[in-house]
Tab-separated table of C-alpha atoms and ligand atoms in Angstrom:
chain	number	residue	atom	x	y	z
D	1	MET	CA	11.471	-22.722	31.787
D	2	THR	CA	14.080	-23.708	34.674
D	3	TYR	CA	13.240	-22.598	37.852
D	4	PRO	CA	14.144	-20.356	39.943
D	5	GLU	CA	17.626	-19.253	39.138
D	6	ASN	CA	15.961	-17.088	36.625
D	7	LEU	CA	13.144	-15.780	39.033
D	8	HIS	CA	13.478	-12.093	39.366
D	9	ILE	CA	12.504	-11.122	42.875
D	10	ILE	CA	10.711	-7.866	43.897
D	11	HIS	CA	10.591	-7.088	47.552
D	12	LEU	CA	8.399	-3.953	48.414
D	13	GLU	CA	7.706	-2.745	52.062
D	14	SER	CA	4.737	-1.951	51.524
D	15	VAL	CA	2.197	-2.286	48.470
D	16	ASP	CA	-2.068	-2.393	48.180
D	17	SER	CA	-1.977	-5.861	46.977
D	18	THR	CA	0.990	-7.734	45.796
D	19	ASN	CA	-1.246	-9.506	42.840
D	20	ASP	CA	-2.613	-5.824	41.850
D	21	TYR	CA	1.096	-4.849	42.048
D	22	ILE	CA	1.906	-7.418	38.991
D	23	LYS	CA	-1.581	-6.577	37.022
D	24	ARG	CA	-0.467	-2.926	37.554
D	25	ASN	CA	3.245	-3.435	36.052
D	26	TYR	CA	2.291	-5.782	33.566
D	27	ARG	CA	3.826	-4.520	30.523
D	28	THR	CA	7.124	-3.665	32.728
D	29	LEU	CA	7.414	-7.087	34.101
D	30	SER	CA	6.114	-9.653	31.658
D	31	SER	CA	9.329	-9.337	30.138
D	32	ARG	CA	11.216	-10.096	33.144
D	33	PHE	CA	8.700	-12.993	33.962
D	34	PRO	CA	8.795	-15.370	36.143
D	35	VAL	CA	8.401	-12.779	38.962
D	36	MET	CA	7.653	-13.315	42.751
D	37	VAL	CA	6.564	-10.512	44.493
D	38	ARG	CA	6.573	-9.901	48.400
D	39	ALA	CA	5.843	-7.106	50.041
D	40	ASP	CA	6.589	-6.443	54.141
D	41	LEU	CA	2.276	-4.919	54.274
D	42	GLN	CA	-0.417	-5.207	52.468
D	43	THR	CA	-2.422	-1.524	52.556
D	44	SER	CA	-6.136	-3.723	50.664
D	45	GLY	CA	-5.122	-7.085	50.839
D	46	ARG	CA	-7.660	-9.249	48.608
D	47	GLY	CA	-8.753	-12.766	49.705
D	48	ARG	CA	-11.132	-14.639	47.283
D	49	HIS	CA	-14.956	-13.645	46.537
D	50	ASP	CA	-13.435	-10.173	47.995
D	51	ARG	CA	-12.612	-10.617	51.244
D	52	GLU	CA	-10.120	-9.047	52.629
D	53	TRP	CA	-7.341	-10.484	53.388
D	54	MET	CA	-5.622	-8.849	56.568
D	55	SER	CA	-1.872	-8.499	55.708
D	56	PRO	CA	0.293	-6.502	58.950
D	57	ARG	CA	3.878	-5.633	58.645
D	58	GLY	CA	5.648	-8.975	59.944
D	59	GLY	CA	2.215	-11.253	60.217
D	60	GLY	CA	2.998	-12.412	57.456
D	61	LEU	CA	4.521	-13.685	54.154
D	62	TYR	CA	1.996	-11.931	51.419
D	63	THR	CA	3.132	-12.998	47.680
D	64	SER	CA	2.687	-13.246	44.278
D	65	PHE	CA	4.426	-15.105	41.704
D	66	GLY	CA	4.139	-13.628	37.879
D	67	PHE	CA	4.602	-15.850	34.705
D	68	LEU	CA	3.350	-17.401	31.210
D	69	LEU	CA	1.213	-21.209	31.047
D	70	ASN	CA	2.064	-23.122	28.604
D	71	ASN	CA	-1.258	-24.583	28.557
D	72	GLN	CA	-4.553	-23.235	29.620
D	73	ARG	CA	-5.875	-26.781	30.168
D	74	ASN	CA	-3.716	-27.035	33.245
D	75	LEU	CA	-5.496	-23.718	34.695
D	76	GLY	CA	-7.537	-25.358	37.072
D	77	LEU	CA	-4.304	-27.117	38.634
D	78	LEU	CA	-2.700	-24.113	39.822
D	79	PRO	CA	-4.379	-22.939	43.059
D	80	LEU	CA	-3.880	-26.738	44.340
D	81	VAL	CA	-0.608	-27.162	43.463
D	82	ALA	CA	0.559	-23.838	45.075
D	83	GLY	CA	-1.387	-25.584	47.509
D	84	VAL	CA	1.044	-28.401	47.464
D	85	SER	CA	4.020	-26.334	47.570
D	86	LEU	CA	3.027	-24.602	50.849
D	87	VAL	CA	2.147	-28.460	52.816
D	88	GLU	CA	5.590	-30.023	51.547
D	89	ILE	CA	7.172	-27.160	52.797
D	90	LEU	CA	4.762	-26.434	56.051
D	91	ASN	CA	4.585	-30.545	56.122
D	92	CYS	CA	8.258	-30.652	56.542
D	93	GLN	CA	8.880	-28.337	59.746
D	94	GLY	CA	8.113	-31.047	62.237
D	95	ASP	CA	4.323	-31.444	62.125
D	96	GLU	CA	2.264	-33.123	58.907
D	97	ASN	CA	-0.722	-31.894	60.279
D	98	PHE	CA	-1.261	-29.676	57.208
D	99	ARG	CA	-3.576	-30.091	54.039
D	100	ILE	CA	-5.594	-28.662	51.153
D	101	LYS	CA	-9.148	-27.750	51.626
D	102	TRP	CA	-10.056	-27.662	47.946
D	103	PRO	CA	-9.784	-25.746	46.031
D	104	ASN	CA	-7.577	-22.480	48.088
D	105	ASP	CA	-7.189	-22.689	51.893
D	106	ILE	CA	-4.405	-24.415	53.909
D	107	LEU	CA	-5.796	-25.966	57.080
D	108	TYR	CA	-3.819	-26.986	60.153
D	109	ASN	CA	-6.703	-28.949	62.140
D	110	GLN	CA	-8.903	-27.386	60.523
D	111	ARG	CA	-7.947	-24.120	61.321
D	112	LYS	CA	-6.758	-21.674	58.453
D	113	VAL	CA	-3.143	-20.799	58.346
D	114	ALA	CA	-2.653	-20.045	54.417
D	115	GLY	CA	-4.977	-18.756	50.648
D	116	ILE	CA	-4.053	-18.823	47.442
D	117	LEU	CA	-6.146	-16.016	45.257
D	118	THR	CA	-5.165	-16.874	41.450
D	119	GLU	CA	-5.473	-14.592	38.525
D	120	THR	CA	-4.921	-14.769	34.827
D	121	ILE	CA	-4.333	-12.184	31.768
D	122	ILE	CA	-5.124	-12.315	28.877
D	123	PHE	CA	-2.784	-11.057	25.561
D	124	GLY	CA	-3.758	-12.539	22.549
D	125	ASP	CA	-2.594	-16.267	23.327
D	126	ARG	CA	-0.553	-15.657	26.002
D	127	LEU	CA	-2.027	-16.728	29.381
D	128	THR	CA	-0.442	-15.144	32.331
D	129	CYS	CA	-0.350	-16.462	35.674
D	130	ILE	CA	-0.819	-14.238	38.805
D	131	CYS	CA	-0.655	-16.999	41.920
D	132	GLY	CA	-1.255	-15.015	45.424
D	133	ILE	CA	-0.253	-16.841	48.392
D	134	GLY	CA	-0.927	-15.259	51.504
D	135	VAL	CA	0.298	-17.109	55.293
D	136	ASN	CA	-0.446	-16.382	58.862
D	137	VAL	CA	3.210	-16.187	59.922
D	138	ASN	CA	3.967	-14.526	63.036
D	139	GLN	CA	0.308	-13.838	64.724
D	140	ILE	CA	-0.617	-14.373	67.759
D	141	GLN	CA	-4.800	-15.373	68.594
D	142	SER	CA	-4.979	-12.300	69.599
D	143	ASP	CA	-3.858	-10.592	66.027
D	144	PHE	CA	-7.075	-11.987	64.568
D	145	PRO	CA	-10.122	-10.230	64.515
D	146	PRO	CA	-12.881	-11.993	66.344
D	147	HIS	CA	-15.061	-13.308	63.904
D	148	LEU	CA	-11.370	-15.515	62.551
D	149	GLN	CA	-10.414	-16.407	66.534
D	150	GLU	CA	-11.701	-19.979	66.220
D	151	ARG	CA	-10.912	-20.496	62.394
D	152	ALA	CA	-7.025	-18.808	61.922
D	153	ILE	CA	-3.986	-19.931	63.141
D	154	SER	CA	-0.261	-18.787	62.274
D	155	LEU	CA	2.822	-20.688	62.102
D	156	ASN	CA	4.318	-18.977	65.282
D	157	ILE	CA	1.144	-20.139	67.430
D	158	ILE	CA	1.569	-23.992	65.521
D	159	HIS	CA	5.341	-23.823	66.830
D	160	GLY	CA	5.240	-21.911	69.192
D	161	HIS	CA	8.072	-19.682	68.049
D	162	PRO	CA	8.206	-16.646	65.298
D	163	PHE	CA	9.644	-17.534	62.106
D	164	PRO	CA	11.979	-15.675	59.441
D	165	ILE	CA	9.734	-15.170	56.451
D	166	ASP	CA	12.759	-14.545	54.293
D	167	ASN	CA	13.909	-18.177	54.439
D	168	PHE	CA	10.262	-19.263	54.173
D	169	SER	CA	9.859	-17.119	50.878
D	170	ARG	CA	12.165	-18.633	49.008
D	171	GLU	CA	11.831	-22.189	49.885
D	172	LEU	CA	8.178	-21.714	48.567
D	173	ALA	CA	9.637	-20.052	45.052
D	174	ARG	CA	11.421	-23.130	45.257
D	175	SER	CA	8.889	-25.581	45.866
D	176	PHE	CA	6.510	-23.529	43.935
D	177	PHE	CA	8.038	-23.564	39.956
D	178	LYS	CA	8.695	-26.942	40.920
D	179	TRP	CA	5.098	-28.230	40.965
D	180	VAL	CA	4.728	-25.662	38.235
D	181	GLU	CA	7.312	-27.214	36.056
D	182	LYS	CA	5.380	-30.619	36.259
D	183	VAL	CA	1.857	-29.164	35.664
D	184	GLU	CA	3.573	-27.829	32.417
D	185	LEU	CA	4.678	-31.162	31.295
D	186	GLY	CA	1.524	-32.467	31.998
D	187	ASP	CA	2.499	-34.975	34.825
D	188	SER	CA	-0.559	-35.216	35.983
D	189	ALA	CA	-1.288	-38.374	37.444
D	190	LEU	CA	1.670	-37.531	40.149
D	191	ILE	CA	0.139	-34.372	40.566
D	192	THR	CA	-3.481	-36.030	41.435
D	193	ASP	CA	-1.923	-38.085	43.472
D	194	LYS	CA	-0.550	-35.812	45.291
D	195	ILE	CA	-3.359	-34.045	45.746
D	196	ASN	CA	-5.466	-35.857	47.018
D	197	HIS	CA	-2.931	-37.452	49.435
D	198	LEU	CA	-3.009	-33.594	50.959
D	199	SER	CA	-6.866	-33.141	50.519
D	200	PHE	CA	-8.369	-32.402	54.066
D	201	HIS	CA	-11.086	-34.418	52.412
D	202	SER	CA	-11.697	-37.707	51.636
D	203	LYS	CA	-13.702	-40.199	49.906
D	204	GLY	CA	-16.279	-40.610	51.775
D	205	ASP	CA	-16.701	-37.015	53.212
D	206	HIS	CA	-20.399	-36.146	53.253
D	207	ILE	CA	-20.089	-32.100	52.521
D	208	SER	CA	-21.734	-29.457	51.825
D	209	PHE	CA	-20.689	-26.842	48.984
D	210	HIS	CA	-21.645	-23.229	48.105
D	211	ASN	CA	-21.758	-22.809	44.446
D	212	GLY	CA	-22.696	-19.450	43.181
D	213	GLU	CA	-26.114	-19.261	45.144
D	214	ARG	CA	-26.718	-22.631	45.293
D	215	THR	CA	-25.407	-24.804	48.098
D	216	ILE	CA	-25.136	-28.585	47.234
D	217	THR	CA	-24.555	-31.788	49.424
D	218	GLY	CA	-22.767	-34.373	48.446
D	219	ILE	CA	-20.127	-37.316	49.573
D	220	PHE	CA	-16.822	-36.549	48.077
D	221	SER	CA	-15.273	-38.783	45.591
D	222	ARG	CA	-11.834	-36.825	44.724
D	223	ILE	CA	-10.122	-34.093	43.070
D	224	GLU	CA	-9.607	-34.595	39.279
D	225	SER	CA	-7.002	-34.145	36.744
D	226	ASP	CA	-7.700	-30.856	36.002
D	227	GLY	CA	-8.499	-29.501	39.094
D	228	GLY	CA	-11.932	-30.223	39.145
D	229	LEU	CA	-14.211	-31.483	42.369
D	230	ILE	CA	-15.851	-33.835	41.933
D	231	LEU	CA	-19.118	-34.663	44.105
D	232	GLN	CA	-21.862	-37.981	44.315
D	233	THR	CA	-24.516	-36.287	44.656
D	234	GLU	CA	-28.509	-37.906	44.224
D	235	GLY	CA	-28.196	-37.361	40.890
D	236	GLY	CA	-25.291	-38.844	40.233
D	237	GLU	CA	-21.525	-37.875	40.129
D	238	ASN	CA	-20.933	-34.057	39.136
D	239	SER	CA	-17.538	-32.174	38.694
D	240	TYR	CA	-17.301	-28.641	40.503
D	241	TYR	CA	-14.930	-25.986	39.054
D	242	SER	CA	-15.316	-23.524	41.653
D	243	GLY	CA	-17.140	-22.692	45.144
D	244	GLU	CA	-16.372	-23.583	48.244
D	245	ILE	CA	-16.453	-26.440	50.577
D	246	LYS	CA	-18.153	-25.579	54.112
D	247	MET	CA	-16.743	-26.421	57.638
D	248	GLU	CA	-19.154	-27.850	59.227
D	249	LYS	CA	-19.885	-31.568	58.293
D	250	ALA	CA	-23.552	-31.455	56.047
Y	1	LIG	C1	-7.968	-16.485	50.224
Y	1	LIG	O1	-7.486	-17.887	51.367
Y	1	LIG	O2	-8.922	-15.774	50.108
Y	1	LIG	C2	-7.098	-16.050	49.582
Y	1	LIG	C3	-6.063	-15.155	50.372
Y	1	LIG	C4	-4.471	-14.598	49.107
Y	1	LIG	C5	-3.740	-13.883	49.622
Y	1	LIG	C6	-2.853	-13.419	49.241
Y	1	LIG	S1	-1.211	-12.267	50.308
Y	1	LIG	C7	-0.476	-11.790	48.691
Y	1	LIG	C8	-1.795	-12.165	47.530
Y	1	LIG	N1	-2.290	-10.536	47.394
Y	1	LIG	C9	-3.254	-10.350	48.074
Y	1	LIG	O3	-3.994	-9.028	47.959
Y	1	LIG	N2	-3.382	-11.254	47.873
Y	1	LIG	C10	-3.016	-12.396	47.814
């Protein structure tokens, strides 16, 4: 695949969710893959675990990439490389404090600035990936609801000026598909090094981790080449592929 010259871009004024738009229009869109669907606002923006992703007009970047992945083995790396592509751009804007919190969040000084929602559709042996990215771009602090006041931040708040969302989305597409290409080529050592380098947690951090109904405490070891989180627990070293690390220290 060559990116992003053949990228089909759809810019919508309003949509329920850019991820859902790709799913609904899968039959027509799949012949045009890779696609980038971007909306100025989402009426039902979704986050992980069925959470709402607030998506007011002018506030953020709401975009989803739809494409085929040639190798299912690398699926676990997708949200992480989406994070890498985003952090690479954000760290180039004069402040290098953006980090990836495994597996789907982008933090700036412990506050969430972006989130990633990766979904898949399998038709026969074709694996379609939908990678939705939401970035808080132009919000001011009072735009966030009370329960997010201490936990969310935008690029506007960080840099002290608003950002043109158009330029940002083009850069993101370029960076995102550059990293997807590395995933397809199986460049796993380079990818894993990069993810660990940009990880919010580092080796030796005591963390508390929600995995379904369970809360597990342990010591963060690393992120593996298949995207798994390696945690040192009382029972030894374990790999986890989904869940959420709590922000407070264990
Ligand atoms: C999360 O942090 O829980 C993930 C948030 C993902 C939000 C983006 S915005 C574009 C795309 N469309 C959606 O409905 N969700 C993702």
